[in-house]
Coordinates of C-alpha atoms in Angstrom, one line a residue:
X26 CA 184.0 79.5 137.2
X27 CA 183.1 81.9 139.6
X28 CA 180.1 84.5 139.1
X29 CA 181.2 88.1 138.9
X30 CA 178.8 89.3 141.3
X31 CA 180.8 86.7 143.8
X32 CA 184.4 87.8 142.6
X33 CA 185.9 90.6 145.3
X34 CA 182.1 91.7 145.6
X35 CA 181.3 92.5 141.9
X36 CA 180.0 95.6 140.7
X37 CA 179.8 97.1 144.2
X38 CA 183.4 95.8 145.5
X39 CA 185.3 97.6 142.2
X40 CA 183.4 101.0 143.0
X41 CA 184.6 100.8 146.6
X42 CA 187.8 99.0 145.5
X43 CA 188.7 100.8 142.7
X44 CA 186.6 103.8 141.4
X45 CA 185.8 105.7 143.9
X46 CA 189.2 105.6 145.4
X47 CA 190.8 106.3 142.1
X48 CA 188.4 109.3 141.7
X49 CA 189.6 110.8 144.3
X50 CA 193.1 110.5 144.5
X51 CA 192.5 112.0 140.7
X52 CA 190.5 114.9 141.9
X53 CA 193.0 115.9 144.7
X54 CA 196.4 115.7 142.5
X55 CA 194.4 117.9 139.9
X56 CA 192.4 120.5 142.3
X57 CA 194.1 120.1 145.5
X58 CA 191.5 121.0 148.7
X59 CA 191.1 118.4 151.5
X60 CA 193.4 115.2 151.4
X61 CA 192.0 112.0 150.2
X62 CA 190.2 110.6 153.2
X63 CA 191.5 106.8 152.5
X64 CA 195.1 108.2 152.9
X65 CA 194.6 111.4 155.1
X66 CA 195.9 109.9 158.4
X67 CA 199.2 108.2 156.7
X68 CA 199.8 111.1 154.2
X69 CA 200.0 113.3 157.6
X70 CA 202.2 111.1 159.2
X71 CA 205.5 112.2 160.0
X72 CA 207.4 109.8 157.2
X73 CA 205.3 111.9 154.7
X74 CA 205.1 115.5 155.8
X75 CA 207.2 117.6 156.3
X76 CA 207.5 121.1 158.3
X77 CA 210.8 122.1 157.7
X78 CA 211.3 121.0 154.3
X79 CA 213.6 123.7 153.1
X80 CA 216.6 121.4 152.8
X81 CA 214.7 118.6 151.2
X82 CA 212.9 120.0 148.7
X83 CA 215.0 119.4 145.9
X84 CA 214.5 115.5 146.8
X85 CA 210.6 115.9 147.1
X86 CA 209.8 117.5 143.8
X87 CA 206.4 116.3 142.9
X88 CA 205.0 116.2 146.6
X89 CA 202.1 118.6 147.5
X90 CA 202.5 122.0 149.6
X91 CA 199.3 122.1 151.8
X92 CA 198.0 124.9 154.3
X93 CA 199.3 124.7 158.3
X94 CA 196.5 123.6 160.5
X95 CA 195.3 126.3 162.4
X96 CA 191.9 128.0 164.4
X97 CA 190.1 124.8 163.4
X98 CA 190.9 125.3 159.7
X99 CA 191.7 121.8 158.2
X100 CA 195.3 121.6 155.8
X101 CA 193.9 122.0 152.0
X102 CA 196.0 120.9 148.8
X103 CA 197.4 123.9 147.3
X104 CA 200.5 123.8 145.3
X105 CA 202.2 120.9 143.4
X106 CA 206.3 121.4 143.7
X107 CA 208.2 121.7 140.7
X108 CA 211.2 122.5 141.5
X109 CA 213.9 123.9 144.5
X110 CA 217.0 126.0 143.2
X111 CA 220.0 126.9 146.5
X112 CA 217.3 126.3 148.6
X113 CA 216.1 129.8 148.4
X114 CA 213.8 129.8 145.3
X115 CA 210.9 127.2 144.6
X116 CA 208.2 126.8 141.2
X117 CA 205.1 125.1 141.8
X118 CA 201.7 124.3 139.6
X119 CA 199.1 126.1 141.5
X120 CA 196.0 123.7 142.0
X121 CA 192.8 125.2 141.7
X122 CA 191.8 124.9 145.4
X123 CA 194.5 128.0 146.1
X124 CA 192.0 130.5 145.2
X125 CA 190.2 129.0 148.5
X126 CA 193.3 128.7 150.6
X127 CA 193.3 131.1 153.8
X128 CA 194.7 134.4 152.9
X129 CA 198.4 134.6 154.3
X130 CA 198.8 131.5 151.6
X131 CA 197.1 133.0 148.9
X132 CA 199.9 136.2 149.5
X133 CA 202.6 134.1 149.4
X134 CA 201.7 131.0 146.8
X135 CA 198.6 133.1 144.9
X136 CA 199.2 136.2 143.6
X137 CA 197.6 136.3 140.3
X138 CA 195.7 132.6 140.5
X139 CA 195.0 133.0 136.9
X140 CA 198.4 131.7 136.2
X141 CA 198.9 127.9 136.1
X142 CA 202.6 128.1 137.3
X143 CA 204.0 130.8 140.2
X144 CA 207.4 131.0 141.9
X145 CA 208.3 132.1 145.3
X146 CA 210.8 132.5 148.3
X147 CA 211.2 129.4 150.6
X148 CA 211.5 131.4 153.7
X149 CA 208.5 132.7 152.9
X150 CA 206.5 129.9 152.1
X151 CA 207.7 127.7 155.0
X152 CA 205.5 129.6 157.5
X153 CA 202.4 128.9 155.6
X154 CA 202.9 125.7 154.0
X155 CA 204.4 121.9 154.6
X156 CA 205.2 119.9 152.3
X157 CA 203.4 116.4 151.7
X158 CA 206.4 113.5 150.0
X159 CA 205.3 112.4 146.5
X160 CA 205.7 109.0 147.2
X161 CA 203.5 107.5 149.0
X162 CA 200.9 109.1 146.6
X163 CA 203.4 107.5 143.5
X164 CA 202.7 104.4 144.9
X165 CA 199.0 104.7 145.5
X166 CA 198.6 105.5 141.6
X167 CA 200.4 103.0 140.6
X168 CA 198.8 100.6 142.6
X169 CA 195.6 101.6 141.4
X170 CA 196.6 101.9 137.8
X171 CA 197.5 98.6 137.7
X172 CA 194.7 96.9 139.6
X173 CA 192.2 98.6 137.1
X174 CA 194.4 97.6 134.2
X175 CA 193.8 93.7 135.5
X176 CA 190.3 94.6 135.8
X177 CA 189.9 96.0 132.5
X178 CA 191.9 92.7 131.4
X179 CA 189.2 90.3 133.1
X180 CA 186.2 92.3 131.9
X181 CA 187.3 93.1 128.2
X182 CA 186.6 90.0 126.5
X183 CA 183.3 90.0 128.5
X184 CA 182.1 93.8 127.3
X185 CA 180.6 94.4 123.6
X186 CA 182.1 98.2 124.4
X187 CA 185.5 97.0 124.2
X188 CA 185.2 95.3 120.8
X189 CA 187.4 96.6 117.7
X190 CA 184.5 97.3 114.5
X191 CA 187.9 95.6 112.4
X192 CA 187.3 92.3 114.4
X193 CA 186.1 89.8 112.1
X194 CA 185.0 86.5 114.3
X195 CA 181.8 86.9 116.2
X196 CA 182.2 87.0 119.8
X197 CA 181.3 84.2 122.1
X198 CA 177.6 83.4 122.9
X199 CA 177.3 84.8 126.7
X200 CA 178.0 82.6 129.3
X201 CA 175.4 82.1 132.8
X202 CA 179.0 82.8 134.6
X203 CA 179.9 85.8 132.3
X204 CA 179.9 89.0 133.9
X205 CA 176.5 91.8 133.7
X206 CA 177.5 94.5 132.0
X207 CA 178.8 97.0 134.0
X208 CA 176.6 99.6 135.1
X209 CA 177.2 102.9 132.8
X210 CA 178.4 105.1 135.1
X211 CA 180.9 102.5 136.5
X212 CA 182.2 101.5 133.4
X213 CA 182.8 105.4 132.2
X214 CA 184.5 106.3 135.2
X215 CA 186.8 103.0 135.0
X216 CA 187.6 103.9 131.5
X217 CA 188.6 107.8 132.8
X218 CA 190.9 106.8 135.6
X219 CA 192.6 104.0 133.2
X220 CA 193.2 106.9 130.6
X221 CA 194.4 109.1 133.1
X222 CA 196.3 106.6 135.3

């Protein structure tokens, strides 16, 4: 058997891996702000965003409406799509980075940024804000989901954490090739993302 620390690069490999990616693919789809750096140059591509999205909206619900670059300003996460009705109308979730967003987008997207949920023209938003596909960020979650889901299947029977109290055999004596418990933080932060994902 091969030691942990020498599987895919151990405890440091799954933070880079795993974790840390997973954290913040998690913090952008929740609070919006700048695009996840790991997926920032494909995300912008022009497969996955789109300018004039007026007509395919009702195809992308799901995707992320971010802020036009312009004067140096970077595009931020602000809206999550809900939904496109004769391509005049459009509901969104508002993510919480909005409140930041420049002020022309804040007018059209933010008018009372208390409330979770907003509406508003699509002729009016298109000047302000483009439209990221929800797919390639799908696909990134589910990748991720499901690699921490094998990983959390390798470790399990290794971690006293993941015991059931209504287990009745004793588990195995450790091994010299089991794996070192995983570092606290680590460990929490796996068990987050899995919940979430």
């Amino acid at each position: 058997l091969v030691p942990f620390q020498a599987y895919r690069g151990g405890w440091e490999g799954l933070e880079t891996r795993l974790r840390a990616p997973a954290a913040e693919l998690l913090r952008f789809l929740q609070q919006g702000g700048d695009l996840p750096e790991s997926m920032e140059e494909v995300l912008l591509n022009r497969r996955n965003l789109f300018e004039q999205w007026k007509k395919k909206a009702p195809k992308l619900v799901g995707g992320v409406l971010v802020s036009k670059e312009h004067a140096g300003h970077k595009r931020q996460a602000v809206c999550q799509l809900l939904g496109a009705s004769n391509q005049r109308t459009v509901t969104f979730r508002r993510l919480k980075h909005l409140k930041y967003a420049p002020s022309e987008v804040r007018h059209v997207l933010g008018k009372d940024c208390s409330e979770p949920f907003g509406s508003a023209l699509i002729n009016d938003a298109l000047p302000v804000v483009d439209l990221v596909s929800p797919v390639l960020l799908c696909t990134r979650a589910a990748d991720l989901s499901k690699e921490i889901e094998e990983m959390t299947a390798l470790l399990q029977p290794h971690c006293p954490s993941f015991w059931s109290e209504e287990e009745e055999a004793e588990p195995e004596a450790p091994r010299e090739d089991t794996p070192a418990e995983a570092p606290p933080s680590v460990q929490s932060a796996l068990e987050q993302v899995a919940a979430v994902c």
